[in-house]
mmCIF file of C-alpha atoms and ligand atoms in Angstrom:
data_model
loop_
_atom_site.group_PDB
_atom_site.id
_atom_site.type_symbol
_atom_site.label_atom_id
_atom_site.label_comp_id
_atom_site.label_asym_id
_atom_site.label_seq_id
_atom_site.Cartn_x
_atom_site.Cartn_y
_atom_site.Cartn_z
ATOM 1 C CA UNK A 1 -14.922 -17.377 13.039
ATOM 2 C CA UNK A 2 -18.164 -19.308 12.666
ATOM 3 C CA UNK A 3 -19.320 -18.294 16.156
ATOM 4 C CA UNK A 4 -18.905 -14.598 15.250
ATOM 5 C CA UNK A 5 -21.441 -14.841 12.408
ATOM 6 C CA UNK A 6 -24.882 -13.274 13.008
ATOM 7 C CA UNK A 7 -27.804 -15.704 12.730
ATOM 8 C CA UNK A 8 -30.091 -13.762 10.405
ATOM 9 C CA UNK A 9 -27.863 -11.943 7.894
ATOM 10 C CA UNK A 10 -24.288 -11.937 6.509
ATOM 11 C CA UNK A 11 -21.546 -10.638 8.799
ATOM 12 C CA UNK A 12 -20.353 -7.101 8.057
ATOM 13 C CA UNK A 13 -16.652 -6.431 8.514
ATOM 14 C CA UNK A 14 -14.547 -3.276 8.283
ATOM 15 C CA UNK A 15 -11.673 -3.860 5.841
ATOM 16 C CA UNK A 16 -8.137 -3.215 7.037
ATOM 17 C CA UNK A 17 -6.828 0.011 5.481
ATOM 18 C CA UNK A 18 -3.364 1.305 6.188
ATOM 19 C CA UNK A 19 -3.241 4.836 7.601
ATOM 20 C CA UNK A 20 -7.049 4.993 7.726
ATOM 21 C CA UNK A 21 -8.659 2.313 9.909
ATOM 22 C CA UNK A 22 -6.858 3.266 13.101
ATOM 23 C CA UNK A 23 -8.226 3.741 16.601
ATOM 24 C CA UNK A 24 -9.654 7.254 15.988
ATOM 25 C CA UNK A 25 -11.403 6.038 12.841
ATOM 26 C CA UNK A 26 -12.839 3.031 14.680
ATOM 27 C CA UNK A 27 -14.218 5.308 17.404
ATOM 28 C CA UNK A 28 -15.787 7.771 14.976
ATOM 29 C CA UNK A 29 -17.225 4.988 12.819
ATOM 30 C CA UNK A 30 -18.580 3.233 15.902
ATOM 31 C CA UNK A 31 -20.680 6.298 16.836
ATOM 32 C CA UNK A 32 -22.436 5.990 13.457
ATOM 33 C CA UNK A 33 -22.558 2.285 12.616
ATOM 34 C CA UNK A 34 -20.526 -0.666 13.783
ATOM 35 C CA UNK A 35 -19.265 -3.618 11.783
ATOM 36 C CA UNK A 36 -19.554 -7.071 13.366
ATOM 37 C CA UNK A 37 -15.782 -7.085 13.648
ATOM 38 C CA UNK A 38 -12.719 -5.078 12.700
ATOM 39 C CA UNK A 39 -9.364 -6.029 11.172
ATOM 40 C CA UNK A 40 -6.337 -3.854 11.905
ATOM 41 C CA UNK A 41 -4.200 -2.325 9.188
ATOM 42 C CA UNK A 42 -1.267 -4.686 8.702
ATOM 43 C CA UNK A 43 1.626 -5.172 11.089
ATOM 44 C CA UNK A 44 4.804 -5.391 8.974
ATOM 45 C CA UNK A 45 6.752 -8.522 9.870
ATOM 46 C CA UNK A 46 10.422 -9.087 8.982
ATOM 47 C CA UNK A 47 13.560 -10.176 10.849
ATOM 48 C CA UNK A 48 14.013 -6.776 12.559
ATOM 49 C CA UNK A 49 10.347 -5.954 13.052
ATOM 50 C CA UNK A 50 8.695 -5.022 16.324
ATOM 51 C CA UNK A 51 4.925 -4.794 16.589
ATOM 52 C CA UNK A 52 3.924 -1.256 15.637
ATOM 53 C CA UNK A 53 2.899 0.539 18.846
ATOM 54 C CA UNK A 54 0.330 2.768 17.191
ATOM 55 C CA UNK A 55 -1.501 -0.191 15.612
ATOM 56 C CA UNK A 56 -1.285 -2.096 18.910
ATOM 57 C CA UNK A 57 -3.421 0.624 20.485
ATOM 58 C CA UNK A 58 -6.286 -0.396 18.147
ATOM 59 C CA UNK A 59 -6.170 -3.720 20.002
ATOM 60 C CA UNK A 60 -5.530 -2.683 23.578
ATOM 61 C CA UNK A 61 -7.786 0.416 23.549
ATOM 62 C CA UNK A 62 -10.603 -0.935 21.403
ATOM 63 C CA UNK A 63 -13.733 0.177 23.254
ATOM 64 C CA UNK A 64 -16.184 -0.367 20.425
ATOM 65 C CA UNK A 65 -17.449 -3.601 21.968
ATOM 66 C CA UNK A 66 -16.721 -5.435 18.711
ATOM 67 C CA UNK A 67 -13.938 -7.987 18.195
ATOM 68 C CA UNK A 68 -10.821 -7.099 16.258
ATOM 69 C CA UNK A 69 -8.452 -9.304 14.261
ATOM 70 C CA UNK A 70 -4.768 -8.388 13.994
ATOM 71 C CA UNK A 71 -3.425 -8.555 10.447
ATOM 72 C CA UNK A 72 0.192 -9.383 9.596
ATOM 73 C CA UNK A 73 2.089 -8.999 6.333
ATOM 74 C CA UNK A 74 5.411 -10.730 5.724
ATOM 75 C CA UNK A 75 7.032 -13.884 4.392
ATOM 76 C CA UNK A 76 9.614 -15.029 6.960
ATOM 77 C CA UNK A 77 8.142 -17.944 8.877
ATOM 78 C CA UNK A 78 10.051 -17.558 12.193
ATOM 79 C CA UNK A 79 9.191 -13.859 12.312
ATOM 80 C CA UNK A 80 5.549 -14.453 11.440
ATOM 81 C CA UNK A 81 5.351 -17.040 14.232
ATOM 82 C CA UNK A 82 7.104 -14.729 16.702
ATOM 83 C CA UNK A 83 4.732 -11.861 15.844
ATOM 84 C CA UNK A 84 1.616 -14.064 15.960
ATOM 85 C CA UNK A 85 2.608 -15.273 19.435
ATOM 86 C CA UNK A 86 3.196 -11.694 20.634
ATOM 87 C CA UNK A 87 -0.164 -10.635 19.207
ATOM 88 C CA UNK A 88 -1.845 -13.462 21.106
ATOM 89 C CA UNK A 89 -0.982 -11.530 24.292
ATOM 90 C CA UNK A 90 -3.387 -8.745 23.232
ATOM 91 C CA UNK A 91 -7.210 -8.842 23.216
ATOM 92 C CA UNK A 92 -7.594 -10.088 19.635
ATOM 93 C CA UNK A 93 -10.294 -12.166 17.966
ATOM 94 C CA UNK A 94 -7.648 -13.838 15.838
ATOM 95 C CA UNK A 95 -4.669 -13.371 13.549
ATOM 96 C CA UNK A 96 -5.129 -12.618 9.852
ATOM 97 C CA UNK A 97 -2.502 -13.014 7.129
ATOM 98 C CA UNK A 98 -2.390 -10.538 4.242
ATOM 99 C CA UNK A 99 -2.031 -12.257 0.858
ATOM 100 C CA UNK A 100 -3.456 -9.418 -1.203
ATOM 101 C CA UNK A 101 -1.528 -6.156 -0.917
ATOM 102 C CA UNK A 102 -0.652 -5.096 -4.500
ATOM 103 C CA UNK A 103 1.834 -2.308 -3.602
ATOM 104 C CA UNK A 104 4.952 -2.851 -5.760
ATOM 105 C CA UNK A 105 7.252 -2.267 -2.779
ATOM 106 C CA UNK A 106 5.488 -5.086 -0.891
ATOM 107 C CA UNK A 107 5.195 -7.490 -3.848
ATOM 108 C CA UNK A 108 8.887 -7.070 -4.760
ATOM 109 C CA UNK A 109 9.702 -8.522 -1.332
ATOM 110 C CA UNK A 110 7.359 -11.466 -1.985
ATOM 111 C CA UNK A 111 5.023 -10.382 0.803
ATOM 112 C CA UNK A 112 1.259 -9.600 0.631
ATOM 113 C CA UNK A 113 -0.087 -10.213 -2.872
ATOM 114 C CA UNK A 114 3.468 -10.960 -4.055
ATOM 115 C CA UNK A 115 3.316 -14.290 -2.206
ATOM 116 C CA UNK A 116 0.549 -15.511 -4.519
ATOM 117 C CA UNK A 117 3.276 -16.006 -7.181
ATOM 118 C CA UNK A 118 4.772 -18.675 -4.906
ATOM 119 C CA UNK A 119 2.035 -21.146 -3.902
ATOM 120 C CA UNK A 120 4.617 -23.484 -2.327
ATOM 121 C CA UNK A 121 5.713 -20.734 0.037
ATOM 122 C CA UNK A 122 2.077 -19.896 0.877
ATOM 123 C CA UNK A 123 1.577 -23.568 1.725
ATOM 124 C CA UNK A 124 4.563 -23.591 4.097
ATOM 125 C CA UNK A 125 3.612 -20.313 5.783
ATOM 126 C CA UNK A 126 0.014 -21.387 6.362
ATOM 127 C CA UNK A 127 1.123 -24.744 7.757
ATOM 128 C CA UNK A 128 3.551 -23.118 10.168
ATOM 129 C CA UNK A 129 1.140 -20.416 11.293
ATOM 130 C CA UNK A 130 -1.749 -22.837 11.705
ATOM 131 C CA UNK A 131 0.396 -24.883 14.084
ATOM 132 C CA UNK A 132 1.586 -21.801 15.968
ATOM 133 C CA UNK A 133 -1.599 -19.721 16.307
ATOM 134 C CA UNK A 134 -3.618 -21.004 19.261
ATOM 135 C CA UNK A 135 -6.818 -19.128 18.393
ATOM 136 C CA UNK A 136 -8.508 -18.138 15.149
ATOM 137 C CA UNK A 137 -6.254 -17.907 12.111
ATOM 138 C CA UNK A 138 -7.709 -16.319 8.970
ATOM 139 C CA UNK A 139 -6.427 -15.323 5.535
ATOM 140 C CA UNK A 140 -7.228 -12.359 3.280
ATOM 141 C CA UNK A 141 -6.418 -13.041 -0.356
ATOM 142 C CA UNK A 142 -6.973 -11.968 -3.924
ATOM 143 C CA UNK A 143 -7.908 -14.370 -6.766
ATOM 144 C CA UNK A 144 -4.327 -14.788 -7.909
ATOM 145 C CA UNK A 145 -1.363 -12.667 -8.913
ATOM 146 C CA UNK A 146 -1.643 -12.507 -12.719
ATOM 147 C CA UNK A 147 -4.967 -14.227 -13.383
ATOM 148 C CA UNK A 148 -7.988 -15.763 -11.666
ATOM 149 C CA UNK A 149 -7.079 -19.159 -13.210
ATOM 150 C CA UNK A 150 -4.596 -19.393 -10.296
ATOM 151 C CA UNK A 151 -7.461 -19.413 -7.784
ATOM 152 C CA UNK A 152 -8.483 -23.119 -7.674
ATOM 153 C CA UNK A 153 -4.914 -24.155 -6.757
ATOM 154 C CA UNK A 154 -4.796 -21.486 -4.047
ATOM 155 C CA UNK A 155 -8.090 -22.757 -2.635
ATOM 156 C CA UNK A 156 -6.551 -26.245 -2.435
ATOM 157 C CA UNK A 157 -3.797 -24.831 -0.232
ATOM 158 C CA UNK A 158 -6.172 -22.825 1.957
ATOM 159 C CA UNK A 159 -8.319 -25.922 2.422
ATOM 160 C CA UNK A 160 -5.343 -28.009 3.564
ATOM 161 C CA UNK A 161 -4.590 -25.831 6.570
ATOM 162 C CA UNK A 162 -7.913 -25.616 8.450
ATOM 163 C CA UNK A 163 -8.002 -21.858 8.458
ATOM 164 C CA UNK A 164 -10.887 -20.325 10.408
ATOM 165 C CA UNK A 165 -11.971 -17.829 7.770
ATOM 166 C CA UNK A 166 -11.108 -16.690 4.258
ATOM 167 C CA UNK A 167 -11.694 -13.163 3.004
ATOM 168 C CA UNK A 168 -11.547 -12.799 -0.767
ATOM 169 C CA UNK A 169 -10.983 -9.485 -2.494
ATOM 170 C CA UNK A 170 -12.493 -10.591 -5.802
ATOM 171 C CA UNK A 171 -9.721 -9.299 -8.057
ATOM 172 C CA UNK A 172 -6.183 -10.380 -8.930
ATOM 173 C CA UNK A 173 -3.137 -8.486 -7.690
ATOM 174 C CA UNK A 174 -2.535 -7.288 -11.263
ATOM 175 C CA UNK A 175 -6.077 -5.813 -11.303
ATOM 176 C CA UNK A 176 -5.166 -3.597 -8.323
ATOM 177 C CA UNK A 177 -8.441 -1.666 -7.726
ATOM 178 C CA UNK A 178 -9.549 -0.767 -11.232
ATOM 179 C CA UNK A 179 -11.731 -3.653 -12.407
ATOM 180 C CA UNK A 180 -15.116 -5.076 -11.407
ATOM 181 C CA UNK A 181 -14.936 -7.854 -8.799
ATOM 182 C CA UNK A 182 -15.710 -11.490 -9.702
ATOM 183 C CA UNK A 183 -18.403 -12.922 -7.377
ATOM 184 C CA UNK A 184 -18.325 -16.308 -9.192
ATOM 185 C CA UNK A 185 -14.884 -17.041 -7.754
ATOM 186 C CA UNK A 186 -16.048 -16.112 -4.264
ATOM 187 C CA UNK A 187 -18.964 -18.511 -4.789
ATOM 188 C CA UNK A 188 -16.505 -21.229 -5.823
ATOM 189 C CA UNK A 189 -14.720 -20.713 -2.497
ATOM 190 C CA UNK A 190 -18.013 -20.761 -0.571
ATOM 191 C CA UNK A 191 -18.819 -24.111 -2.178
ATOM 192 C CA UNK A 192 -15.438 -25.694 -1.496
ATOM 193 C CA UNK A 193 -14.052 -24.207 1.720
ATOM 194 C CA UNK A 194 -15.070 -25.685 5.073
ATOM 195 C CA UNK A 195 -14.675 -22.270 6.794
ATOM 196 C CA UNK A 196 -16.767 -19.091 6.434
ATOM 197 C CA UNK A 197 -15.907 -17.029 3.346
ATOM 198 C CA UNK A 198 -16.130 -13.248 3.391
ATOM 199 C CA UNK A 199 -16.577 -11.373 0.082
ATOM 200 C CA UNK A 200 -14.707 -8.122 -0.390
ATOM 201 C CA UNK A 201 -14.415 -5.395 -3.017
ATOM 202 C CA UNK A 202 -16.712 -2.685 -4.407
ATOM 203 C CA UNK A 203 -19.453 -2.763 -1.783
ATOM 204 C CA UNK A 204 -20.383 0.921 -1.721
ATOM 205 C CA UNK A 205 -23.978 0.914 -0.451
ATOM 206 C CA UNK A 206 -26.837 -1.410 0.560
ATOM 207 C CA UNK A 207 -27.704 -2.341 -3.035
ATOM 208 C CA UNK A 208 -24.168 -3.399 -3.925
ATOM 209 C CA UNK A 209 -24.027 -5.336 -0.631
ATOM 210 C CA UNK A 210 -27.246 -7.219 -1.438
ATOM 211 C CA UNK A 211 -25.976 -7.893 -4.963
ATOM 212 C CA UNK A 212 -22.531 -9.220 -3.914
ATOM 213 C CA UNK A 213 -24.159 -11.323 -1.219
ATOM 214 C CA UNK A 214 -26.723 -12.930 -3.527
ATOM 215 C CA UNK A 215 -24.130 -13.554 -6.260
ATOM 216 C CA UNK A 216 -21.492 -15.069 -3.982
ATOM 217 C CA UNK A 217 -23.526 -16.618 -1.107
ATOM 218 C CA UNK A 218 -20.691 -15.502 1.161
ATOM 219 C CA UNK A 219 -21.075 -15.689 4.939
ATOM 220 C CA UNK A 220 -20.071 -12.048 5.204
ATOM 221 C CA UNK A 221 -19.114 -8.869 3.413
ATOM 222 C CA UNK A 222 -15.987 -6.841 4.108
ATOM 223 C CA UNK A 223 -16.233 -3.146 3.319
ATOM 224 C CA UNK A 224 -13.348 -0.712 2.989
ATOM 225 C CA UNK A 225 -13.502 2.483 0.966
ATOM 226 C CA UNK A 226 -17.299 2.508 1.092
ATOM 227 C CA UNK A 227 -17.133 2.804 4.887
ATOM 228 C CA UNK A 228 -14.728 5.747 4.750
ATOM 229 C CA UNK A 229 -17.050 7.519 2.326
ATOM 230 C CA UNK A 230 -20.160 6.609 4.290
ATOM 231 C CA UNK A 231 -19.707 5.645 7.962
ATOM 232 C CA UNK A 232 -23.434 4.812 8.217
ATOM 233 C CA UNK A 233 -23.009 2.017 5.685
ATOM 234 C CA UNK A 234 -23.019 -0.870 8.197
ATOM 235 C CA UNK A 235 -26.352 0.253 9.692
ATOM 236 C CA UNK A 236 -27.770 0.809 6.198
ATOM 237 C CA UNK A 237 -26.755 -2.650 4.991
ATOM 238 C CA UNK A 238 -27.973 -4.296 8.191
ATOM 239 C CA UNK A 239 -31.345 -2.562 7.723
ATOM 240 C CA UNK A 240 -31.514 -3.700 4.079
ATOM 241 C CA UNK A 241 -30.957 -7.339 5.058
ATOM 242 C CA UNK A 242 -33.486 -7.164 7.894
ATOM 243 C CA UNK A 243 -36.112 -5.107 6.032
ATOM 244 C CA UNK A 244 -35.817 -2.173 8.452
ATOM 245 C CA UNK A 245 -35.592 1.530 7.637
ATOM 246 C CA UNK A 246 -31.998 2.704 7.203
ATOM 247 C CA UNK A 247 -30.388 5.916 8.487
ATOM 248 C CA UNK A 248 -30.476 8.680 5.828
ATOM 249 C CA UNK A 249 -27.568 11.023 6.567
ATOM 250 C CA UNK A 250 -27.314 14.553 5.171
ATOM 251 C CA UNK A 251 -24.314 16.596 4.079
ATOM 252 C CA UNK A 252 -24.329 18.229 7.526
ATOM 253 C CA UNK A 253 -24.007 14.774 9.122
ATOM 254 C CA UNK A 254 -21.009 14.185 6.859
ATOM 255 C CA UNK A 255 -19.517 17.492 7.990
ATOM 256 C CA UNK A 256 -19.876 16.424 11.628
ATOM 257 C CA UNK A 257 -18.198 13.095 10.846
ATOM 258 C CA UNK A 258 -15.233 14.794 9.185
ATOM 259 C CA UNK A 259 -14.826 17.328 12.009
ATOM 260 C CA UNK A 260 -15.070 14.622 14.656
ATOM 261 C CA UNK A 261 -12.467 12.506 12.899
ATOM 262 C CA UNK A 262 -10.154 15.486 12.560
ATOM 263 C CA UNK A 263 -10.549 16.240 16.293
ATOM 264 C CA UNK A 264 -9.950 12.623 17.329
ATOM 265 C CA UNK A 265 -6.856 12.392 15.132
ATOM 266 C CA UNK A 266 -5.448 15.656 16.452
ATOM 267 C CA UNK A 267 -5.928 14.461 20.047
ATOM 268 C CA UNK A 268 -4.155 11.160 19.316
ATOM 269 C CA UNK A 269 -1.046 12.844 18.013
ATOM 270 C CA UNK A 270 1.483 13.523 20.765
ATOM 271 C CA UNK A 271 3.273 16.143 18.651
ATOM 272 C CA UNK A 272 0.440 17.768 16.748
ATOM 273 C CA UNK A 273 1.600 19.818 13.770
ATOM 274 C CA UNK A 274 -0.840 21.405 11.303
ATOM 275 C CA UNK A 275 0.727 20.225 8.030
ATOM 276 C CA UNK A 276 1.053 16.490 8.861
ATOM 277 C CA UNK A 277 -2.470 16.640 10.289
ATOM 278 C CA UNK A 278 -3.812 18.024 7.026
ATOM 279 C CA UNK A 279 -1.872 15.400 5.060
ATOM 280 C CA UNK A 280 -3.388 12.660 7.228
ATOM 281 C CA UNK A 281 -6.909 14.049 6.764
ATOM 282 C CA UNK A 282 -6.401 14.122 2.986
ATOM 283 C CA UNK A 283 -5.838 10.342 3.027
ATOM 284 C CA UNK A 284 -9.389 9.961 4.337
ATOM 285 C CA UNK A 285 -10.998 12.879 2.529
ATOM 286 C CA UNK A 286 -10.042 11.640 -0.914
ATOM 287 C CA UNK A 287 -12.632 8.868 -0.456
ATOM 288 C CA UNK A 288 -15.250 11.181 1.044
ATOM 289 C CA UNK A 289 -15.100 14.052 -1.459
ATOM 290 C CA UNK A 290 -15.438 11.928 -4.579
ATOM 291 C CA UNK A 291 -18.693 12.923 -6.277
ATOM 292 C CA UNK A 292 -19.747 15.639 -3.843
ATOM 293 C CA UNK A 293 -18.641 18.628 -5.907
ATOM 294 C CA UNK A 294 -15.622 18.791 -8.273
ATOM 295 C CA UNK A 295 -14.637 22.223 -6.907
ATOM 296 C CA UNK A 296 -14.634 20.864 -3.333
ATOM 297 C CA UNK A 297 -12.549 17.854 -4.325
ATOM 298 C CA UNK A 298 -10.061 20.016 -6.218
ATOM 299 C CA UNK A 299 -9.664 22.425 -3.313
ATOM 300 C CA UNK A 300 -9.301 19.639 -0.713
ATOM 301 C CA UNK A 301 -6.460 18.075 -2.693
ATOM 302 C CA UNK A 302 -4.608 21.378 -2.633
ATOM 303 C CA UNK A 303 -5.379 22.675 0.870
ATOM 304 C CA UNK A 304 -2.457 23.320 3.195
ATOM 305 C CA UNK A 305 -3.784 24.661 6.497
ATOM 306 C CA UNK A 306 -6.383 23.619 9.091
ATOM 307 C CA UNK A 307 -8.162 26.973 8.520
ATOM 308 C CA UNK A 308 -8.541 26.211 4.802
ATOM 309 C CA UNK A 309 -9.761 22.708 5.675
ATOM 310 C CA UNK A 310 -12.452 23.988 8.064
ATOM 311 C CA UNK A 311 -13.615 26.727 5.702
ATOM 312 C CA UNK A 312 -13.835 24.379 2.715
ATOM 313 C CA UNK A 313 -15.760 21.707 4.577
ATOM 314 C CA UNK A 314 -18.229 24.177 6.049
ATOM 315 C CA UNK A 315 -18.722 25.976 2.716
ATOM 316 C CA UNK A 316 -19.516 22.770 0.808
ATOM 317 C CA UNK A 317 -21.167 20.532 3.383
ATOM 318 C CA UNK A 318 -23.104 22.653 5.862
ATOM 319 C CA UNK A 319 -26.581 21.948 4.457
ATOM 320 C CA UNK A 320 -29.400 19.451 4.849
ATOM 321 C CA UNK A 321 -29.423 17.844 1.409
ATOM 322 C CA UNK A 322 -29.380 14.026 1.763
ATOM 323 C CA UNK A 323 -26.169 12.290 0.723
ATOM 324 C CA UNK A 324 -26.137 10.292 -2.515
ATOM 325 C CA UNK A 325 -26.120 6.597 -1.731
ATOM 326 C CA UNK A 326 -23.788 5.720 -4.637
ATOM 327 C CA UNK A 327 -20.469 7.323 -5.543
ATOM 328 C CA UNK A 328 -20.177 8.580 -9.129
ATOM 329 C CA UNK A 329 -19.815 5.833 -11.757
ATOM 330 C CA UNK A 330 -16.385 5.468 -13.322
ATOM 331 C CA UNK A 331 -14.666 7.679 -10.781
ATOM 332 C CA UNK A 332 -10.981 7.060 -10.161
ATOM 333 C CA UNK A 333 -11.597 6.136 -6.534
ATOM 334 C CA UNK A 334 -14.682 3.941 -6.919
ATOM 335 C CA UNK A 335 -14.911 2.074 -10.203
ATOM 336 C CA UNK A 336 -16.470 -1.167 -11.294
ATOM 337 C CA UNK A 337 -19.211 -1.361 -8.639
ATOM 338 C CA UNK A 338 -21.952 -0.886 -11.295
ATOM 339 C CA UNK A 339 -21.070 -4.351 -12.556
ATOM 340 C CA UNK A 340 -22.409 -5.895 -9.339
ATOM 341 C CA UNK A 341 -25.727 -4.111 -9.913
ATOM 342 C CA UNK A 342 -25.950 -5.071 -13.613
ATOM 343 C CA UNK A 343 -25.449 -8.757 -12.836
ATOM 344 C CA UNK A 344 -28.422 -8.932 -10.432
HETATM 345 C C1 FMN B 401 -5.947 3.094 1.657
HETATM 346 C C2 FMN B 401 -6.049 1.597 1.657
HETATM 347 C C3 FMN B 401 -5.259 0.863 2.512
HETATM 348 C C4 FMN B 401 -5.358 -0.540 2.544
HETATM 349 N N1 FMN B 401 -4.620 -1.243 3.458
HETATM 350 C C5 FMN B 401 -4.814 -2.588 3.566
HETATM 351 C C6 FMN B 401 -4.195 -3.352 4.605
HETATM 352 O O1 FMN B 401 -3.467 -2.828 5.479
HETATM 353 N N2 FMN B 401 -4.433 -4.697 4.628
HETATM 354 C C7 FMN B 401 -5.252 -5.317 3.708
HETATM 355 O O2 FMN B 401 -5.452 -6.530 3.760
HETATM 356 N N3 FMN B 401 -5.863 -4.610 2.725
HETATM 357 C C8 FMN B 401 -5.680 -3.275 2.652
HETATM 358 N N4 FMN B 401 -6.366 -2.571 1.712
HETATM 359 C C9 FMN B 401 -7.350 -3.282 0.846
HETATM 360 C C10 FMN B 401 -8.748 -3.254 1.505
HETATM 361 O O3 FMN B 401 -8.749 -3.964 2.723
HETATM 362 C C11 FMN B 401 -9.797 -3.883 0.563
HETATM 363 O O4 FMN B 401 -9.426 -5.200 0.284
HETATM 364 C C12 FMN B 401 -9.947 -3.119 -0.746
HETATM 365 O O5 FMN B 401 -9.985 -1.724 -0.522
HETATM 366 C C13 FMN B 401 -11.216 -3.545 -1.508
HETATM 367 O O6 FMN B 401 -12.358 -3.325 -0.708
HETATM 368 P P1 FMN B 401 -13.305 -2.022 -0.897
HETATM 369 O O7 FMN B 401 -13.716 -1.982 -2.354
HETATM 370 O O8 FMN B 401 -14.464 -2.264 0.023
HETATM 371 O O9 FMN B 401 -12.493 -0.830 -0.540
HETATM 372 C C14 FMN B 401 -6.252 -1.202 1.657
HETATM 373 C C15 FMN B 401 -7.036 -0.439 0.774
HETATM 374 C C16 FMN B 401 -6.954 0.935 0.766
HETATM 375 C C17 FMN B 401 -7.834 1.718 -0.176
#
């Protein structure tokens, strides 16, 4: 991963997000601001799994010009090896293993974040995958399952297997998304890991990016929900690091982004149907609407038809007021990011 890092600033990476960071999202994001690389939403791996065809298209039809890593989630070593070898046949920058997903259904199966309860198993999986993956092999983890005191022992394991990169979502699995992140633990990894470390969690604008970067000294920042809310965020952060002037989007720019994404998603669907389309858009809009106007947010959550969707978006967003750089403090969707700013 080292040779993917920019020379004059931290790398900026789009976080993998299931049902959001697909090919249409990558295209629409890319027309506004590009990360230095992408990571796919996870491929589920188990004894009967086949590589998901829809996610594969993010690899084979990626025309953004930026590399993309393929992420896997699972615990069965032969199946992880089989899937990693199949993925190597696609144009990928590397294979990433998910050790952070907190969804109960995933953790119950001892996959994703659930694996962090079993360091011995993590050790075996990393050893086997490191031997099997010919190219870059990276890991995305949390600080532990129950507590961050588990982290030093996890780092020991990561260090043993010559991984090419380590992304750290600076919370435990038990924290889910509701707490501040802990840059000190990311810094501990930066100081002890031989590979580049990427800091993740709660970067919502250029200021939070600068703060997380200076507190962790990470080689890069991975941004998830903040990039759904604000697809100009990569250009804004890049400008902040380089001392250039950032793009300043308006509500009307946001409206265009939403309409473009809706159009791209509708075109991708072979059997377009209005209700599933609206449900899919809601998955994205929940991150965009937060803090714009409570009435807009309320109505978006309840909308049922494409006509309602278009009317609502035009009514609330078709104006030239600049967008707020920060989401509201203490919102349900974005919480804890103020902590990064207070610690500066
Ligand atoms: C809707 C959604 C889906 C996610 N799916 C994945 C996933 O497939 N793989 C993964 O490693 N993390 C996944 N995550 C976690 C994000 O990659 C990221 O670690 C987390 O959102 C914290 O970063 P952020 O504060 O910048 O959003 C998901 C998060 C969200 C909100």
